[in-house]
mmCIF file of C-alpha atoms in Angstrom:
data_model
loop_
_atom_site.group_PDB
_atom_site.id
_atom_site.type_symbol
_atom_site.label_atom_id
_atom_site.label_comp_id
_atom_site.label_asym_id
_atom_site.label_seq_id
_atom_site.Cartn_x
_atom_site.Cartn_y
_atom_site.Cartn_z
ATOM 1 C CA MET A 92 -12.800 18.406 -16.092
ATOM 2 C CA LYS A 93 -10.266 16.471 -14.061
ATOM 3 C CA PRO A 94 -8.366 13.632 -15.723
ATOM 4 C CA VAL A 95 -9.467 10.133 -14.819
ATOM 5 C CA VAL A 96 -7.044 7.917 -12.850
ATOM 6 C CA LEU A 97 -8.018 4.330 -12.240
ATOM 7 C CA ALA A 98 -7.058 2.405 -9.085
ATOM 8 C CA LEU A 99 -7.037 -1.356 -8.528
ATOM 9 C CA VAL A 100 -6.835 -2.177 -4.828
ATOM 10 C CA GLY A 101 -7.337 -5.026 -2.373
ATOM 11 C CA PRO A 102 -5.552 -7.175 0.169
ATOM 12 C CA THR A 103 -2.307 -8.992 -0.505
ATOM 13 C CA GLY A 104 -2.895 -12.224 -2.348
ATOM 14 C CA ALA A 105 -5.957 -10.968 -4.194
ATOM 15 C CA GLY A 106 -4.346 -11.099 -7.626
ATOM 16 C CA LYS A 107 -3.869 -7.362 -8.269
ATOM 17 C CA THR A 108 -0.640 -7.602 -10.283
ATOM 18 C CA ASP A 109 -1.753 -10.213 -12.748
ATOM 19 C CA THR A 110 -5.180 -8.588 -13.210
ATOM 20 C CA ALA A 111 -3.626 -5.154 -13.711
ATOM 21 C CA ILE A 112 -1.354 -6.462 -16.434
ATOM 22 C CA ARG A 113 -4.278 -8.191 -18.082
ATOM 23 C CA ILE A 114 -6.411 -5.074 -18.220
ATOM 24 C CA SER A 115 -3.680 -2.597 -19.023
ATOM 25 C CA GLY A 116 -3.527 -3.609 -22.670
ATOM 26 C CA GLU A 117 -7.248 -3.136 -23.076
ATOM 27 C CA LEU A 118 -7.143 0.296 -21.395
ATOM 28 C CA ASN A 119 -3.954 1.622 -22.998
ATOM 29 C CA ALA A 120 -2.666 1.966 -19.456
ATOM 30 C CA GLU A 121 0.596 2.234 -17.585
ATOM 31 C CA ILE A 122 0.839 1.037 -13.995
ATOM 32 C CA VAL A 123 1.732 3.263 -11.027
ATOM 33 C CA SER A 124 2.605 1.063 -8.076
ATOM 34 C CA MET A 125 0.940 1.842 -4.738
ATOM 35 C CA ASP A 126 3.073 -0.587 -2.708
ATOM 36 C CA SER A 127 4.994 0.974 0.151
ATOM 37 C CA MET A 128 7.746 -1.666 -0.044
ATOM 38 C CA GLN A 129 8.155 -2.098 -3.796
ATOM 39 C CA ILE A 130 9.644 1.395 -3.877
ATOM 40 C CA TYR A 131 12.870 0.010 -2.457
ATOM 41 C CA ARG A 132 15.763 -1.242 -4.570
ATOM 42 C CA GLY A 133 17.096 -4.677 -3.770
ATOM 43 C CA MET A 134 13.940 -5.814 -2.059
ATOM 44 C CA ASP A 135 12.390 -7.841 -4.845
ATOM 45 C CA ILE A 136 11.415 -11.305 -3.617
ATOM 46 C CA GLY A 137 9.936 -10.349 -0.255
ATOM 47 C CA THR A 138 7.842 -7.582 -1.741
ATOM 48 C CA ALA A 139 6.515 -9.683 -4.602
ATOM 49 C CA LYS A 140 7.549 -7.154 -7.227
ATOM 50 C CA PRO A 141 6.316 -7.681 -10.758
ATOM 51 C CA THR A 142 8.771 -9.801 -12.714
ATOM 52 C CA ARG A 143 10.915 -8.445 -15.484
ATOM 53 C CA GLU A 144 8.618 -10.068 -17.985
ATOM 54 C CA GLU A 145 5.621 -8.402 -16.432
ATOM 55 C CA ARG A 146 7.317 -5.005 -16.363
ATOM 56 C CA SER A 147 8.383 -5.405 -19.981
ATOM 57 C CA ALA A 148 4.796 -6.184 -20.984
ATOM 58 C CA VAL A 149 3.451 -3.054 -19.264
ATOM 59 C CA ARG A 150 5.422 -0.032 -18.207
ATOM 60 C CA HIS A 151 5.518 0.336 -14.404
ATOM 61 C CA HIS A 152 6.235 3.419 -12.312
ATOM 62 C CA MET A 153 7.160 3.963 -8.599
ATOM 63 C CA ILE A 154 9.123 0.705 -8.324
ATOM 64 C CA ASP A 155 12.814 0.800 -7.270
ATOM 65 C CA VAL A 156 12.813 4.526 -6.610
ATOM 66 C CA ALA A 157 14.528 4.585 -3.174
ATOM 67 C CA ASP A 158 17.238 2.772 -1.225
ATOM 68 C CA PRO A 159 16.170 0.675 1.770
ATOM 69 C CA ASP A 160 17.911 3.001 4.238
ATOM 70 C CA GLU A 161 16.304 6.121 2.753
ATOM 71 C CA LEU A 162 13.502 8.005 4.485
ATOM 72 C CA PHE A 163 10.569 7.857 2.044
ATOM 73 C CA THR A 164 7.490 9.662 3.315
ATOM 74 C CA VAL A 165 3.925 9.676 2.026
ATOM 75 C CA SER A 166 4.540 13.239 0.823
ATOM 76 C CA THR A 167 7.558 12.050 -1.164
ATOM 77 C CA TYR A 168 5.533 9.264 -2.682
ATOM 78 C CA ARG A 169 2.749 11.683 -3.625
ATOM 79 C CA GLN A 170 5.108 14.094 -5.302
ATOM 80 C CA GLN A 171 6.868 11.455 -7.375
ATOM 81 C CA ALA A 172 3.709 9.478 -8.195
ATOM 82 C CA MET A 173 1.924 12.613 -9.391
ATOM 83 C CA GLN A 174 4.902 13.349 -11.658
ATOM 84 C CA ALA A 175 4.529 9.828 -13.095
ATOM 85 C CA ILE A 176 0.760 10.234 -13.529
ATOM 86 C CA ASP A 177 1.127 13.585 -15.298
ATOM 87 C CA ASP A 178 3.772 12.099 -17.604
ATOM 88 C CA ILE A 179 1.426 9.213 -18.469
ATOM 89 C CA LEU A 180 -1.455 11.595 -19.194
ATOM 90 C CA SER A 181 0.772 13.787 -21.329
ATOM 91 C CA ARG A 182 1.351 10.810 -23.587
ATOM 92 C CA LYS A 183 -2.415 10.176 -23.917
ATOM 93 C CA LYS A 184 -2.237 6.993 -21.887
ATOM 94 C CA GLN A 185 -4.305 5.849 -18.871
ATOM 95 C CA PRO A 186 -2.735 5.884 -15.378
ATOM 96 C CA LEU A 187 -3.623 2.726 -13.424
ATOM 97 C CA LEU A 188 -2.756 2.774 -9.721
ATOM 98 C CA VAL A 189 -2.136 -0.729 -8.402
ATOM 99 C CA GLY A 190 -1.429 -1.813 -4.805
ATOM 100 C CA GLY A 191 -2.550 -2.271 -1.273
ATOM 101 C CA THR A 192 -1.256 0.803 0.509
ATOM 102 C CA GLY A 193 -4.281 2.794 1.482
ATOM 103 C CA LEU A 194 -2.262 5.804 2.580
ATOM 104 C CA TYR A 195 -0.811 6.115 -0.920
ATOM 105 C CA LEU A 196 -4.265 5.929 -2.515
ATOM 106 C CA ASN A 197 -5.525 8.710 -0.213
ATOM 107 C CA ALA A 198 -2.458 10.828 -0.920
ATOM 108 C CA LEU A 199 -3.240 10.680 -4.674
ATOM 109 C CA SER A 200 -6.993 11.097 -4.231
ATOM 110 C CA TYR A 201 -7.158 14.104 -1.945
ATOM 111 C CA ASP A 202 -5.387 17.346 -1.302
ATOM 112 C CA MET A 203 -2.969 16.807 1.553
ATOM 113 C CA SER A 204 -4.423 18.816 4.434
ATOM 114 C CA LEU A 205 -5.216 18.688 8.141
ATOM 115 C CA GLY A 206 -1.590 18.155 9.169
ATOM 116 C CA GLU A 207 -0.624 15.830 6.345
ATOM 117 C CA ASN A 208 1.479 18.392 4.423
ATOM 118 C CA GLY A 209 4.128 18.779 7.033
ATOM 119 C CA ALA A 210 5.041 17.764 10.527
ATOM 120 C CA ASP A 211 6.336 19.423 13.667
ATOM 121 C CA SER A 212 9.947 18.267 13.705
ATOM 122 C CA ALA A 213 10.151 18.545 17.504
ATOM 123 C CA LEU A 214 6.991 16.453 17.858
ATOM 124 C CA ARG A 215 8.360 13.824 15.489
ATOM 125 C CA ARG A 216 11.670 13.651 17.372
ATOM 126 C CA ARG A 217 9.806 13.208 20.663
ATOM 127 C CA LEU A 218 7.624 10.426 19.285
ATOM 128 C CA ASN A 219 10.570 8.695 17.766
ATOM 129 C CA ARG A 220 12.419 8.812 21.093
ATOM 130 C CA ILE A 221 9.455 7.160 22.748
ATOM 131 C CA ALA A 222 9.437 4.479 20.014
ATOM 132 C CA GLN A 223 13.039 3.592 20.830
ATOM 133 C CA GLU A 224 12.365 3.058 24.528
ATOM 134 C CA PRO A 225 11.432 -0.412 25.923
ATOM 135 C CA GLY A 226 7.730 -0.787 25.380
ATOM 136 C CA GLY A 227 7.670 2.436 23.402
ATOM 137 C CA PRO A 228 5.794 1.189 20.335
ATOM 138 C CA GLU A 229 3.055 -0.216 22.550
ATOM 139 C CA ARG A 230 2.815 3.101 24.436
ATOM 140 C CA LEU A 231 2.457 5.015 21.167
ATOM 141 C CA HIS A 232 -0.242 2.648 19.922
ATOM 142 C CA ALA A 233 -2.071 2.925 23.215
ATOM 143 C CA ARG A 234 -2.048 6.713 22.836
ATOM 144 C CA LEU A 235 -3.464 6.366 19.336
ATOM 145 C CA CYS A 236 -6.174 4.129 20.661
ATOM 146 C CA GLU A 237 -7.195 6.984 22.986
ATOM 147 C CA VAL A 238 -7.282 9.783 20.361
ATOM 148 C CA ASP A 239 -8.098 7.853 17.163
ATOM 149 C CA PRO A 240 -9.305 4.327 17.867
ATOM 150 C CA GLU A 241 -10.430 3.732 14.281
ATOM 151 C CA SER A 242 -6.952 4.372 12.886
ATOM 152 C CA ALA A 243 -5.384 2.389 15.730
ATOM 153 C CA ALA A 244 -7.508 -0.639 14.870
ATOM 154 C CA LYS A 245 -5.978 -0.657 11.394
ATOM 155 C CA LEU A 246 -2.364 -0.513 12.582
ATOM 156 C CA HIS A 247 -0.163 -3.052 14.330
ATOM 157 C CA PRO A 248 1.594 -1.605 17.426
ATOM 158 C CA HIS A 249 4.959 -2.314 15.728
ATOM 159 C CA ASP A 250 3.945 -0.385 12.570
ATOM 160 C CA VAL A 251 5.658 2.495 14.277
ATOM 161 C CA ARG A 252 6.072 4.742 11.290
ATOM 162 C CA ARG A 253 2.338 4.852 10.526
ATOM 163 C CA VAL A 254 1.339 5.032 14.195
ATOM 164 C CA ILE A 255 3.570 8.091 14.555
ATOM 165 C CA ARG A 256 2.111 9.642 11.426
ATOM 166 C CA ALA A 257 -1.452 9.248 12.722
ATOM 167 C CA LEU A 258 -0.415 10.782 16.059
ATOM 168 C CA GLU A 259 1.248 13.685 14.215
ATOM 169 C CA ILE A 260 -1.921 14.390 12.314
ATOM 170 C CA PHE A 261 -3.906 14.482 15.534
ATOM 171 C CA GLU A 262 -1.431 16.596 17.436
ATOM 172 C CA THR A 263 -0.933 19.117 14.602
ATOM 173 C CA SER A 264 -4.559 19.409 13.454
ATOM 174 C CA GLY A 265 -6.557 18.625 16.575
ATOM 175 C CA ARG A 266 -8.585 16.163 14.515
ATOM 176 C CA ALA A 267 -8.239 12.390 14.281
ATOM 177 C CA LYS A 268 -7.093 11.111 10.881
ATOM 178 C CA SER A 269 -10.121 8.809 10.686
ATOM 179 C CA GLU A 270 -12.456 11.813 11.169
ATOM 180 C CA GLN A 271 -11.398 13.419 7.946
ATOM 181 C CA THR A 272 -14.466 13.249 5.679
ATOM 182 C CA ASP A 273 -14.407 13.433 1.934
ATOM 183 C CA GLU A 274 -15.485 17.056 2.206
ATOM 184 C CA GLN A 275 -12.626 17.850 4.535
ATOM 185 C CA ARG A 276 -10.275 15.935 2.312
ATOM 186 C CA ARG A 277 -10.887 17.868 -0.875
ATOM 187 C CA GLU A 278 -10.492 15.935 -4.036
ATOM 188 C CA GLY A 279 -7.068 16.343 -5.602
ATOM 189 C CA PRO A 280 -6.249 17.069 -9.224
ATOM 190 C CA TYR A 281 -7.577 13.734 -10.499
ATOM 191 C CA ARG A 282 -10.926 11.930 -10.530
ATOM 192 C CA VAL A 283 -9.845 8.622 -9.024
ATOM 193 C CA LEU A 284 -12.122 5.649 -9.809
ATOM 194 C CA VAL A 285 -11.443 2.759 -7.427
ATOM 195 C CA TYR A 286 -11.988 -0.972 -8.005
ATOM 196 C CA GLY A 287 -11.220 -3.732 -5.509
ATOM 197 C CA LEU A 288 -10.365 -7.418 -5.830
ATOM 198 C CA SER A 289 -11.313 -9.855 -3.093
ATOM 199 C CA LEU A 290 -11.792 -13.554 -2.439
ATOM 200 C CA PRO A 291 -13.019 -15.658 0.488
ATOM 201 C CA ARG A 292 -10.765 -15.398 3.497
ATOM 202 C CA GLU A 293 -9.668 -19.039 3.585
ATOM 203 C CA GLN A 294 -8.733 -18.889 -0.112
ATOM 204 C CA MET A 295 -6.835 -15.687 0.421
ATOM 205 C CA TYR A 296 -4.931 -17.148 3.401
ATOM 206 C CA ALA A 297 -4.099 -20.265 1.379
ATOM 207 C CA ARG A 298 -2.704 -18.111 -1.443
ATOM 208 C CA ILE A 299 -0.653 -16.056 1.020
ATOM 209 C CA ASN A 300 0.838 -19.182 2.622
ATOM 210 C CA ALA A 301 1.741 -20.588 -0.777
ATOM 211 C CA ARG A 302 3.322 -17.316 -1.877
ATOM 212 C CA VAL A 303 5.535 -17.225 1.185
ATOM 213 C CA ASP A 304 6.737 -20.744 0.375
ATOM 214 C CA ASP A 305 7.458 -19.622 -3.177
ATOM 215 C CA MET A 306 9.426 -16.621 -1.858
ATOM 216 C CA MET A 307 11.606 -18.892 0.247
ATOM 217 C CA LYS A 308 12.242 -21.132 -2.753
ATOM 218 C CA ALA A 309 13.118 -18.060 -4.817
ATOM 219 C CA GLY A 310 15.824 -17.089 -2.347
ATOM 220 C CA LEU A 311 14.303 -14.649 0.185
ATOM 221 C CA ALA A 312 16.925 -15.560 2.796
ATOM 222 C CA GLY A 313 19.703 -14.753 0.338
ATOM 223 C CA GLU A 314 18.091 -11.456 -0.506
ATOM 224 C CA VAL A 315 18.019 -10.482 3.156
ATOM 225 C CA GLU A 316 21.662 -11.551 3.617
ATOM 226 C CA ALA A 317 22.640 -9.306 0.711
ATOM 227 C CA LEU A 318 20.839 -6.336 2.286
ATOM 228 C CA LEU A 319 22.588 -6.956 5.625
ATOM 229 C CA ALA A 320 25.913 -7.138 3.814
ATOM 230 C CA ARG A 321 25.212 -3.713 2.389
ATOM 231 C CA GLY A 322 24.784 -2.380 5.931
ATOM 232 C CA ILE A 323 20.975 -2.112 5.745
ATOM 233 C CA GLU A 324 19.987 -2.733 9.339
ATOM 234 C CA PRO A 325 16.572 -3.069 10.930
ATOM 235 C CA ARG A 326 15.655 0.080 12.853
ATOM 236 C CA GLN A 327 13.464 0.095 15.912
ATOM 237 C CA GLU A 328 11.651 3.205 14.767
ATOM 238 C CA GLY A 329 10.567 1.487 11.563
ATOM 239 C CA GLY A 330 11.931 1.297 8.085
ATOM 240 C CA ALA A 331 12.284 -0.936 5.059
ATOM 241 C CA MET A 332 13.861 -3.831 6.900
ATOM 242 C CA GLN A 333 10.992 -3.877 9.389
ATOM 243 C CA ALA A 334 8.728 -5.098 6.559
ATOM 244 C CA ILE A 335 7.021 -8.457 6.891
ATOM 245 C CA GLY A 336 9.328 -11.118 5.489
ATOM 246 C CA TYR A 337 12.535 -9.237 6.212
ATOM 247 C CA LYS A 338 12.617 -8.745 9.966
ATOM 248 C CA GLU A 339 11.721 -12.398 10.516
ATOM 249 C CA ILE A 340 14.517 -13.646 8.250
ATOM 250 C CA VAL A 341 16.963 -11.310 9.985
ATOM 251 C CA SER A 342 16.019 -12.943 13.295
ATOM 252 C CA ALA A 343 16.595 -16.384 11.824
ATOM 253 C CA LEU A 344 19.959 -15.415 10.282
ATOM 254 C CA ARG A 345 21.082 -14.061 13.655
ATOM 255 C CA GLY A 346 20.119 -17.317 15.372
ATOM 256 C CA GLU A 347 17.293 -15.749 17.440
ATOM 257 C CA ILE A 348 14.692 -18.113 15.916
ATOM 258 C CA THR A 349 14.769 -21.028 13.496
ATOM 259 C CA MET A 350 14.169 -20.493 9.819
ATOM 260 C CA GLU A 351 11.075 -22.683 10.080
ATOM 261 C CA ARG A 352 9.700 -20.384 12.790
ATOM 262 C CA ALA A 353 10.551 -17.367 10.625
ATOM 263 C CA VAL A 354 8.466 -18.768 7.795
ATOM 264 C CA GLU A 355 5.589 -19.346 10.166
ATOM 265 C CA LEU A 356 5.786 -15.772 11.403
ATOM 266 C CA ILE A 357 5.923 -14.403 7.845
ATOM 267 C CA LYS A 358 2.788 -16.241 6.941
ATOM 268 C CA GLN A 359 1.048 -15.136 10.110
ATOM 269 C CA GLY A 360 2.126 -11.498 9.650
ATOM 270 C CA SER A 361 1.068 -11.528 6.000
ATOM 271 C CA ARG A 362 -2.364 -12.877 6.873
ATOM 272 C CA ARG A 363 -2.825 -10.208 9.507
ATOM 273 C CA TYR A 364 -1.652 -7.512 7.115
ATOM 274 C CA ALA A 365 -4.150 -8.692 4.480
ATOM 275 C CA LYS A 366 -6.921 -8.454 7.076
ATOM 276 C CA ARG A 367 -5.904 -4.842 7.910
ATOM 277 C CA GLN A 368 -5.832 -3.963 4.216
ATOM 278 C CA TRP A 369 -9.343 -5.365 3.762
ATOM 279 C CA THR A 370 -10.523 -3.366 6.780
ATOM 280 C CA TRP A 371 -9.015 -0.192 5.320
ATOM 281 C CA PHE A 372 -10.402 -0.505 1.767
ATOM 282 C CA ARG A 373 -13.868 -1.696 2.701
ATOM 283 C CA HIS A 374 -14.371 1.614 4.517
ATOM 284 C CA ASP A 375 -13.710 3.454 1.265
ATOM 285 C CA ALA A 376 -17.206 3.967 -0.215
ATOM 286 C CA ARG A 377 -15.801 4.674 -3.658
ATOM 287 C CA THR A 378 -14.564 1.127 -4.149
ATOM 288 C CA LYS A 379 -16.483 -1.227 -6.415
ATOM 289 C CA TRP A 380 -15.699 -4.804 -5.414
ATOM 290 C CA PHE A 381 -15.114 -7.861 -7.582
ATOM 291 C CA ASP A 382 -14.903 -11.143 -5.718
ATOM 292 C CA TRP A 383 -13.227 -14.048 -7.548
ATOM 293 C CA SER A 384 -15.622 -16.584 -6.002
ATOM 294 C CA GLU A 385 -18.531 -14.982 -7.819
ATOM 295 C CA TYR A 386 -17.140 -15.633 -11.324
ATOM 296 C CA ALA A 387 -16.779 -18.868 -13.271
ATOM 297 C CA SER A 388 -13.334 -17.933 -14.539
ATOM 298 C CA LYS A 389 -10.593 -15.296 -14.346
ATOM 299 C CA ASP A 390 -11.569 -14.059 -17.788
ATOM 300 C CA ALA A 391 -15.157 -13.603 -16.682
ATOM 301 C CA LEU A 392 -14.147 -11.357 -13.829
ATOM 302 C CA ILE A 393 -11.704 -9.390 -15.975
ATOM 303 C CA GLN A 394 -14.297 -8.775 -18.689
ATOM 304 C CA THR A 395 -16.848 -7.649 -16.113
ATOM 305 C CA LEU A 396 -14.299 -5.357 -14.500
ATOM 306 C CA LEU A 397 -13.351 -3.847 -17.861
ATOM 307 C CA GLY A 398 -17.031 -3.282 -18.659
ATOM 308 C CA GLN A 399 -17.588 -1.500 -15.372
ATOM 309 C CA ILE A 400 -14.492 0.713 -15.826
ATOM 310 C CA ARG A 401 -15.573 1.764 -19.315
ATOM 311 C CA LEU A 402 -19.082 2.490 -18.141
ATOM 312 C CA ASP A 403 -17.866 4.598 -15.199
ATOM 313 C CA VAL A 404 -15.410 6.564 -17.334
ATOM 314 C CA SER A 405 -18.088 7.207 -19.929
ATOM 315 C CA ARG A 406 -20.585 8.411 -17.315
ATOM 316 C CA TYR A 407 -18.023 10.741 -15.745
ATOM 317 C CA LEU A 408 -17.049 12.223 -19.111
ATOM 318 C CA GLU A 409 -20.675 12.753 -20.016
ATOM 319 C CA SER A 410 -21.486 14.386 -16.698
ATOM 320 C CA SER A 411 -18.618 16.849 -17.153
ATOM 321 C CA PHE A 412 -20.192 18.462 -20.182
#
């Protein structure tokens, strides 16, 4: 019988962090972050990391595990996150994956196969050279549209790192990443039960806009200045400083756009990112969705979610005997 690992997913602004902390006490759980930007040290405000109070209330893993100029691959995440999960299980506690990075969820759900384990270094260098040319990111995305239109639809042309990864999988396996079925992606060492949070689009967009305003008030511009002072530069081929909220502030600090325009672009980019996250997760048939608009209160949704989790875990354990 495989150990049960719970996952709480959904688009940005759906309330995953607060809900995860609320249910962790009831489930004797520790949180394993599935956020591709919260892994970086010194990038706190723009990534909406859990506060010190939240992290003291519930132990968190996979936050602040890399420097912003460090190459941190999905394989690296998988290795470190699995170590954290196994540690949590060894202490008879419940691992709870929380975040909106679908690639991380898949990495922990399935054996890494069909080109995901490694990469052809010459192929990666060639793709990265194309990415650094004028119009290169758009050319790479156009190529992905040809060979894997489903994956391309989920990725922005300037999300170069993930576009390249999808192209690598196709070139090394001969099969589009989106064509990998659950049978082809053999289940990994855990039984991952997935639950999603959602809310009507206009409400989600309003929450995202408000959160960006809060980030600016909390000192996002100063955080970006501190990263630049450390020599952390945006890289054309992708990287931590290409994240939404950071590259726009960099442009403003360098006088390329106004700070007001930067804020507008951050809100726009965050809304588009939330839409892509929703597209990704709604294609995952495992996910059981809980929409805030269908419940009279936050407590009502949380109690229903807890009830569903307990029922699903109980059914799995019973079916294993």
